[in-house]
Short mmCIF file of C-alpha atoms in Angstrom, two decimals:
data_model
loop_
_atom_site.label_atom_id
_atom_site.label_comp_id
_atom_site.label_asym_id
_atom_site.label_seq_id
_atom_site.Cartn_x
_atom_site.Cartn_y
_atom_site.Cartn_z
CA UNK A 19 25.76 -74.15 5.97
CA UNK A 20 23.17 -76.66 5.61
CA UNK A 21 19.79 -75.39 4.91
CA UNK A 22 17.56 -76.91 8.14
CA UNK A 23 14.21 -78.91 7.71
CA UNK A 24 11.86 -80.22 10.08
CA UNK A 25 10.09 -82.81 8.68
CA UNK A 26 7.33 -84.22 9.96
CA UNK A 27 7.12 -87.45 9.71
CA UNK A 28 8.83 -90.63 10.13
CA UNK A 29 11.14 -91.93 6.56
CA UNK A 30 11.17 -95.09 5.11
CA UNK A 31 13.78 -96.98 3.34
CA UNK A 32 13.00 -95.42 0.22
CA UNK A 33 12.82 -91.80 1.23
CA UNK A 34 15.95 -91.91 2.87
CA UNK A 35 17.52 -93.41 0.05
CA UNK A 36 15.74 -90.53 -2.13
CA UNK A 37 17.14 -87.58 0.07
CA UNK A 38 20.92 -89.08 0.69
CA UNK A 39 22.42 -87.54 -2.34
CA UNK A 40 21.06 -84.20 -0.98
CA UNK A 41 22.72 -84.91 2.29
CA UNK A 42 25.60 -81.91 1.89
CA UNK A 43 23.32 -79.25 1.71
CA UNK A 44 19.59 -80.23 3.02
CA UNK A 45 19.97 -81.49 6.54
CA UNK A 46 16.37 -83.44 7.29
CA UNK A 47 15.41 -83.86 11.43
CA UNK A 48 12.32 -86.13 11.27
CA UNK A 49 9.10 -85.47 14.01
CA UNK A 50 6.72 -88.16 14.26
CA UNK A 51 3.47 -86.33 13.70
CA UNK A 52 2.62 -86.91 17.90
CA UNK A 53 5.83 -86.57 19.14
CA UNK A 54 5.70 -82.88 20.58
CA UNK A 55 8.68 -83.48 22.58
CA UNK A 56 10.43 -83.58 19.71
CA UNK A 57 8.67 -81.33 17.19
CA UNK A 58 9.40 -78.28 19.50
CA UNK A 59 12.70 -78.89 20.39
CA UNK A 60 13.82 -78.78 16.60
CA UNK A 61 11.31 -76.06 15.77
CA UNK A 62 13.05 -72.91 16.71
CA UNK A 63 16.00 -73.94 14.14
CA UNK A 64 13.49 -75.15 11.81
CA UNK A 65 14.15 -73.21 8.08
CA UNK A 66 11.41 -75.12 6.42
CA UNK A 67 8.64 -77.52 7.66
CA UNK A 68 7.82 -80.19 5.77
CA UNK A 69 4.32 -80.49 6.92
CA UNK A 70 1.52 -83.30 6.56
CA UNK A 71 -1.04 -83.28 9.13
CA UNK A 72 -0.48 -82.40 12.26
CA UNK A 73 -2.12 -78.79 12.86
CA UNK A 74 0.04 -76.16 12.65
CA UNK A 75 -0.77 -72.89 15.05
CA UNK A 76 -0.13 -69.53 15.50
CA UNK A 77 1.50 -70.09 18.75
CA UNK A 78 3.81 -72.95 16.66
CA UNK A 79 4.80 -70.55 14.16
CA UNK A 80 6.11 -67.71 16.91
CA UNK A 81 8.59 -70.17 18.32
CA UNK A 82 10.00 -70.95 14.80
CA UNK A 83 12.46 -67.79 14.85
CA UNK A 84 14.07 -69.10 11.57
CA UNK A 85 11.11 -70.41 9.73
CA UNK A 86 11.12 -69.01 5.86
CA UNK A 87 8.90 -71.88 4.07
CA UNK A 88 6.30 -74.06 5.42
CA UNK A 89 5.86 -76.61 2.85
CA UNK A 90 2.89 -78.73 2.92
CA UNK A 91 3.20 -82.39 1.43
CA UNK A 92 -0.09 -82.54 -0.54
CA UNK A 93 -2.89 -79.27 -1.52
CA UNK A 94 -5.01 -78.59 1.45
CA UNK A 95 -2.94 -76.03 3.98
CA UNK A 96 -6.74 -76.01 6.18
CA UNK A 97 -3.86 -77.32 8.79
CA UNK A 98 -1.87 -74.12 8.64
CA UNK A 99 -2.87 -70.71 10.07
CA UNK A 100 -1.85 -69.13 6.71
CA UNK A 101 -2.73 -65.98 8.41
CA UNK A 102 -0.38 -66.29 11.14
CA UNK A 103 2.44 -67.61 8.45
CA UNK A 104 1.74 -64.12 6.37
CA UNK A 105 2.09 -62.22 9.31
CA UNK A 106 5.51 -63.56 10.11
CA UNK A 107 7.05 -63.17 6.61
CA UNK A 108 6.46 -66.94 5.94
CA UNK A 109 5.74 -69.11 3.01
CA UNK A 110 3.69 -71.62 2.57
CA UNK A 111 3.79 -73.55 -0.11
CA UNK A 112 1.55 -77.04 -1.29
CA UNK A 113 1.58 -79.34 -4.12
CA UNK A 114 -1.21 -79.03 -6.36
CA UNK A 115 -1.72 -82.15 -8.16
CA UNK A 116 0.82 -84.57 -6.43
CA UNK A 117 -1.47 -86.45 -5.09
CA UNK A 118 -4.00 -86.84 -7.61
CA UNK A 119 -3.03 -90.05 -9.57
CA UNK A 120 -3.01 -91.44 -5.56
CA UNK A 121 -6.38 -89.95 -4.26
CA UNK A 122 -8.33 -90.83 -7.11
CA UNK A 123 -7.41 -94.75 -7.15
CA UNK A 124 -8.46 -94.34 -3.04
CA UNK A 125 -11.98 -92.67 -4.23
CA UNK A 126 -12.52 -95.68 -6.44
CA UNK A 127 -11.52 -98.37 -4.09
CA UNK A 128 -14.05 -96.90 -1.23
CA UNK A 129 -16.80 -96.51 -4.12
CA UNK A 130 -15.73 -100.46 -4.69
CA UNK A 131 -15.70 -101.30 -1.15
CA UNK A 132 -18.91 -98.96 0.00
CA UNK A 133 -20.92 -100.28 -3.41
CA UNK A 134 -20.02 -104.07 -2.84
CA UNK A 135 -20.62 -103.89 1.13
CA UNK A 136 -16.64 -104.80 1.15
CA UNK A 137 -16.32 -104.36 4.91
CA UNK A 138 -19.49 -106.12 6.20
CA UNK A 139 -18.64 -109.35 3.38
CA UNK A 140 -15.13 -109.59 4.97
CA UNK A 141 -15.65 -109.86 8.24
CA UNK A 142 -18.71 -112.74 7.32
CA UNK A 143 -16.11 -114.86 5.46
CA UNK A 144 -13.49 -114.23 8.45
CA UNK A 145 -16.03 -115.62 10.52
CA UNK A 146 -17.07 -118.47 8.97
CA UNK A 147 -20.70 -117.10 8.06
CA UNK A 148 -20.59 -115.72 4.44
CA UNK A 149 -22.10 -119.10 3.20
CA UNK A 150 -25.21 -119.07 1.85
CA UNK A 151 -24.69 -115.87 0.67
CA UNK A 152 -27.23 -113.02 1.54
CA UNK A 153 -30.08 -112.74 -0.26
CA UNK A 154 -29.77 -109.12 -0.47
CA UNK A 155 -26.65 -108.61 -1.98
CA UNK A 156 -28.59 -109.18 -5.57
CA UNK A 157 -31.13 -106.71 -4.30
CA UNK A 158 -28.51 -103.83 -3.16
CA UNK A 159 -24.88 -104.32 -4.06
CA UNK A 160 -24.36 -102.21 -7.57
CA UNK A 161 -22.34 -102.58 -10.45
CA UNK A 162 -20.31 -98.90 -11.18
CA UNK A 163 -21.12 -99.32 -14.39
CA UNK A 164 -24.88 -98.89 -13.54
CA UNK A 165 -23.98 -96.36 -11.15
CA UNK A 166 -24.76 -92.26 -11.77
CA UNK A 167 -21.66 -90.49 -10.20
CA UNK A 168 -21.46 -86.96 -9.10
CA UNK A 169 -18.82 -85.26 -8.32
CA UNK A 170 -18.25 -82.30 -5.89
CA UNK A 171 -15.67 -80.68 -7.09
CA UNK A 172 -14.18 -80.90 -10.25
CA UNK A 173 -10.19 -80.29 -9.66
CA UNK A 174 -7.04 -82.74 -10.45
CA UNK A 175 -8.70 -85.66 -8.65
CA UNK A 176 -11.88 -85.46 -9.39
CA UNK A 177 -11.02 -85.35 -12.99
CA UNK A 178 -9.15 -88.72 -12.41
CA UNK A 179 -11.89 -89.89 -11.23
CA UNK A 180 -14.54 -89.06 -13.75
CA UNK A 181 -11.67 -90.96 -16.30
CA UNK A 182 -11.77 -94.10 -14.13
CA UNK A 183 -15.58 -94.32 -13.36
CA UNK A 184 -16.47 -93.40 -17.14
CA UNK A 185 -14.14 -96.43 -18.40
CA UNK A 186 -15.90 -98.52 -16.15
CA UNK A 187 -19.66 -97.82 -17.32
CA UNK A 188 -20.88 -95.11 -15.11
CA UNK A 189 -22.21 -91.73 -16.25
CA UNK A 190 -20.62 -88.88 -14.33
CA UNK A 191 -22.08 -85.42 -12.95
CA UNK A 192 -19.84 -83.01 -11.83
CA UNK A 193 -20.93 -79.59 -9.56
CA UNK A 194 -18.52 -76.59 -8.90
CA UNK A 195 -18.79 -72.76 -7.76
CA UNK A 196 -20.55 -71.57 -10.84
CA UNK A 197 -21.23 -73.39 -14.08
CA UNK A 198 -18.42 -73.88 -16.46
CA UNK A 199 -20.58 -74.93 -19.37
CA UNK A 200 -19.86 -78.21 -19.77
CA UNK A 201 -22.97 -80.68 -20.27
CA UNK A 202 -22.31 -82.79 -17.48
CA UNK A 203 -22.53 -79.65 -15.01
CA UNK A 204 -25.46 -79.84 -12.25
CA UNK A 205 -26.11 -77.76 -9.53
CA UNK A 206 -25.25 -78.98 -5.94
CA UNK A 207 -28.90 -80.22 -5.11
CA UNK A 208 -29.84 -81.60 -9.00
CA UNK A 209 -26.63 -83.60 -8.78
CA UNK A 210 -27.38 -85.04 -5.57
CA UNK A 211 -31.16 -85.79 -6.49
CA UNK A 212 -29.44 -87.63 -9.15
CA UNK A 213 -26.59 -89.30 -8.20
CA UNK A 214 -26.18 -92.75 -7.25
CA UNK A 215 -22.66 -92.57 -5.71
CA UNK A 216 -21.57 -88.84 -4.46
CA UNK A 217 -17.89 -88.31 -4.17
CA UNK A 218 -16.50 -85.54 -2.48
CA UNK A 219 -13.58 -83.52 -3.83
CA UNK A 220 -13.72 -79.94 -1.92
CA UNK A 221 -11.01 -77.92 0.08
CA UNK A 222 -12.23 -77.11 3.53
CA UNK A 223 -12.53 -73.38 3.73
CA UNK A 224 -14.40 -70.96 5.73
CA UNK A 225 -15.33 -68.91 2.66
CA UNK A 226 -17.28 -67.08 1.24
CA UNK A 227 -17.98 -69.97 -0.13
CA UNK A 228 -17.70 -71.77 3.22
CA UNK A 229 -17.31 -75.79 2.47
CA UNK A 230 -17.73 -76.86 6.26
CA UNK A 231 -20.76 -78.83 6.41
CA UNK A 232 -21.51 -78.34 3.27
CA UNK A 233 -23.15 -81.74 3.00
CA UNK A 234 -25.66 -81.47 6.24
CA UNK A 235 -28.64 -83.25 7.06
CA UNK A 236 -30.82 -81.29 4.33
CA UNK A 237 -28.70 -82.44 1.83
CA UNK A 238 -27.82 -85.70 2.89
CA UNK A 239 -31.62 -86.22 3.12
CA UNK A 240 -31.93 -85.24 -0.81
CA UNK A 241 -29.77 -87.95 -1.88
CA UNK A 242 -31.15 -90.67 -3.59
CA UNK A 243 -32.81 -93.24 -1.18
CA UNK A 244 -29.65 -96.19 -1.12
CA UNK A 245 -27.30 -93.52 -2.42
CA UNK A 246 -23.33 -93.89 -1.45
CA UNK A 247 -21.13 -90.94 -0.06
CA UNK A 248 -17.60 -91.32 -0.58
CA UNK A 249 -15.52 -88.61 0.73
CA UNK A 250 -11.07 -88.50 0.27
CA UNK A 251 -11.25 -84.37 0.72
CA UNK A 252 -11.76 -82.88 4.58
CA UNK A 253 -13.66 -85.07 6.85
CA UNK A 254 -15.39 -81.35 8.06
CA UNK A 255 -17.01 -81.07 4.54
CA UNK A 256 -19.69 -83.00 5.72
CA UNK A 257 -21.79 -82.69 8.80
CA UNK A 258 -20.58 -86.52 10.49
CA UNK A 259 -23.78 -86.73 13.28
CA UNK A 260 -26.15 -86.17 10.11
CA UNK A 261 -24.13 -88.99 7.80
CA UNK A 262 -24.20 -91.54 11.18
CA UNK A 263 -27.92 -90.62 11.34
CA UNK A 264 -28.66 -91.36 7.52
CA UNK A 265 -26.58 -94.65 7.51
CA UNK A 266 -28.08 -95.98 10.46
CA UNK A 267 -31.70 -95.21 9.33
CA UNK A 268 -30.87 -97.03 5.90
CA UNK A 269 -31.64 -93.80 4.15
CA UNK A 270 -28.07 -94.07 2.67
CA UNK A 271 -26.81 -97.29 1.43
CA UNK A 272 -23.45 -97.05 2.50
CA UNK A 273 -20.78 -94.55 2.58
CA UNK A 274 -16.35 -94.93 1.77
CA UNK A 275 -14.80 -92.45 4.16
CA UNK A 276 -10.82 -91.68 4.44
CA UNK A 277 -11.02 -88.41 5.99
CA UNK A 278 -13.10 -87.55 9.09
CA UNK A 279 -14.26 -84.40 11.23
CA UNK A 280 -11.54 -85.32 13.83
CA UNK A 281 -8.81 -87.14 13.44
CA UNK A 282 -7.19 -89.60 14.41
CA UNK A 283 -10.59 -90.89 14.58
CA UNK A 284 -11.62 -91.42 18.64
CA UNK A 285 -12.54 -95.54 19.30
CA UNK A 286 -15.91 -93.95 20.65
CA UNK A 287 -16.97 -92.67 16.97
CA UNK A 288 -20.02 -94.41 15.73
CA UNK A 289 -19.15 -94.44 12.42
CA UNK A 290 -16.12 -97.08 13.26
CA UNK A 291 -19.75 -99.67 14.07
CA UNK A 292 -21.51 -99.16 11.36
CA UNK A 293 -21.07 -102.52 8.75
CA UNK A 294 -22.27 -100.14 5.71
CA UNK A 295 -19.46 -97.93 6.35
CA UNK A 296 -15.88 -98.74 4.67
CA UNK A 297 -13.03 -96.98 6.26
CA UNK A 298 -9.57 -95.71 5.71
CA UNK A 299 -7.08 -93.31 8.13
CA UNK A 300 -6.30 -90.49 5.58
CA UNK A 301 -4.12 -92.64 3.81
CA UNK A 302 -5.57 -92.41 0.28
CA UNK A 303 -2.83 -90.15 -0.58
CA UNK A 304 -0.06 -92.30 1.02
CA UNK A 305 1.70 -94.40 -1.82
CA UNK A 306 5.51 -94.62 -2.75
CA UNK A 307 4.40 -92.85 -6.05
CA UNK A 308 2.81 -89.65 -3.96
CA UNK A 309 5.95 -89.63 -1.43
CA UNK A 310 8.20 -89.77 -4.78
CA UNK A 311 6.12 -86.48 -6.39
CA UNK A 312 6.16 -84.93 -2.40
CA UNK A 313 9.97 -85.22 -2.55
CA UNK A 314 11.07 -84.31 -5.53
CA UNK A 315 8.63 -81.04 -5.01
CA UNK A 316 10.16 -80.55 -1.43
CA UNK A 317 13.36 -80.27 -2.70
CA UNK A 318 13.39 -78.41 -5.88
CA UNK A 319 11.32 -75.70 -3.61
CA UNK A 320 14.15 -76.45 -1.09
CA UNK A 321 16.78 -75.31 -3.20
CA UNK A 322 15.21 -72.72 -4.63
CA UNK A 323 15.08 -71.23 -1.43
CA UNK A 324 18.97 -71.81 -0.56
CA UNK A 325 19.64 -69.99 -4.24
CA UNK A 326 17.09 -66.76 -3.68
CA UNK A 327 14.99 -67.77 -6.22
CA UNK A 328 10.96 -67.74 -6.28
CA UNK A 329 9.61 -70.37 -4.90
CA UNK A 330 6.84 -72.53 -6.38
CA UNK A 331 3.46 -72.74 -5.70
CA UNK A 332 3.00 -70.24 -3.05
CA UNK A 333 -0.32 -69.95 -1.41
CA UNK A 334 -0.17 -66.69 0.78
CA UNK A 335 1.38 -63.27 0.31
CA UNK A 336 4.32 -63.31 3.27
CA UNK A 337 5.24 -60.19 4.44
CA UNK A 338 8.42 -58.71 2.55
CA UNK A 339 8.34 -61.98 0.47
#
């Protein structure tokens, strides 16, 4: 019998041509990540989720009777209650590193954009008005290769990101839980004193250490005066009234967000007015090269599960796993 996953989210060409020579053993229903209708009619048969985004609940978990693996498609499971999964005897599973190559071109492009005031230029030139150009781009718009960069962080992407950054010019800080003795280690406040961009590269956990708001309005205020956040981790990292607050006073410059405290982002959030502000939906992930690394990964844990083997990369301790 075929092994049963709920996947959710909706294929393209590509993935479906990807998973078709798996077809007589892995059978795939696909859940649009807000079609409920759908997700909980398939759940209770569900073996393994393929999981992205959409929050996954206590209350979800009880109704999937046949649930062994929850596999997420990238490395933060903040969407799963892991707690609830370990209770119920199931895995769950991420991807450590999948994503990185992905992430880490999306953390460069919103430094690009946020540095070069990207989204306020565009929409000038749409309009017909970026001619003569503004004064004040030679006062405030910033080379990367000028730039100080500090990192939050310091795992897969953020490494990837100190290699593309350095090869462009800039000199990179990095800041993690404790030193790890390298000379380009600062702690949390010293690197953002110091820092000219800030880029954010933190699970969101509850702790101890707890990374929810871990950027608030103390230590937004000790950036740099004109400083840049860029942030591709959890939007919840970072306290988002504080940042609106800081970018509308002009004590940051600008700021490249692709993650934010709720999402999908509300039309009502102020951020979505601000011109200093580039923006992206969570996507910086999202490339054919990612969804190839996702697959193969979903898969190979997939079939490790029909055959009784260990599977990979197993987050929680499962109850008789």
């Amino acid at each position: 019998m075929a092994l049963r996953v709920l996947a959710h989210f909706i294929p393209g060409s590509k993935v479906l041509d990807f998973l078709a020579s798996e077809a007589d053993w892995l059978d795939v229903r696909w859940c649009a990540a807000d079609d409920d209708i759908t997700f909980y009619r398939e759940l209770p048969d569900a073996e393994v989720i393929w999981h992205v985004l959409r929050p996954l609940s206590a209350a979800d978990l009880r109704r999937a009777s046949r649930l062994r693996l929850v596999h997420k498609l990238g490395a933060g499971v903040n969407t799963v209650d892991v707690a609830a999964a370990s209770e119920q005897g199931i895995a769950v599973a991420n991807m450590p590193g999948a994503n990185a190559a992905s992430v880490a071109e999306g953390t460069v492009l919103l430094m690009l954009a946020a540095l070069r005031r990207l989204p306020a230029l565009d929409r000038l030139t749409r309009q017909g008005r970026g001619w003569p150009s503004d004064p004040q781009l030679g006062e405030t718009v910033r080379d990367i290769g000028g730039c100080t960069v500090g990192l939050v962080g310091y795992g897969n992407i953020a490494k990837r990101v100190e290699q593309m950054v350095a090869a462009m010019g800039a000199t990179v800080l990095h800041t993690s839980t404790g030193s790890d003795g390298l000379p380009t280690w600062r702690g949390l406040p010293e690197l953002l004193a110091d820092s000219d961009v800030v880029s954010l590269h933190v699970p969101l956990t509850d702790g101890p250490p707890s990374t929810h708001n871990l950027l608030g309005a103390d230590e937004l205020a000790a950036m740099k005066p004109g400083a840049v956040l860029v942030n591709t981790s959890r939007g919840g990292v970072v306290d988002e009234a504080a940042l609106v607050d800081a970018l509308r006073s002009g004590r940051l410059g600008a700021a490249g967000l692709d993650v934010f405290a709720v999402e999908p982002v509300a039309p009502d959030n102020p951020l979505l007015g601000l011109d200093n502000v580039a923006l992206t939906p969570h996507v910086s992930w999202y490339t054919v090269d990612t969804m190839r690394r996702y697959l193969e990964q979903a898969v190979a844990n997939c079939r490790r599960l029909r055959d009784g083997q260990r599977l990979a990369n197993v987050v929680n301790q499962p109850t008789g796993y």
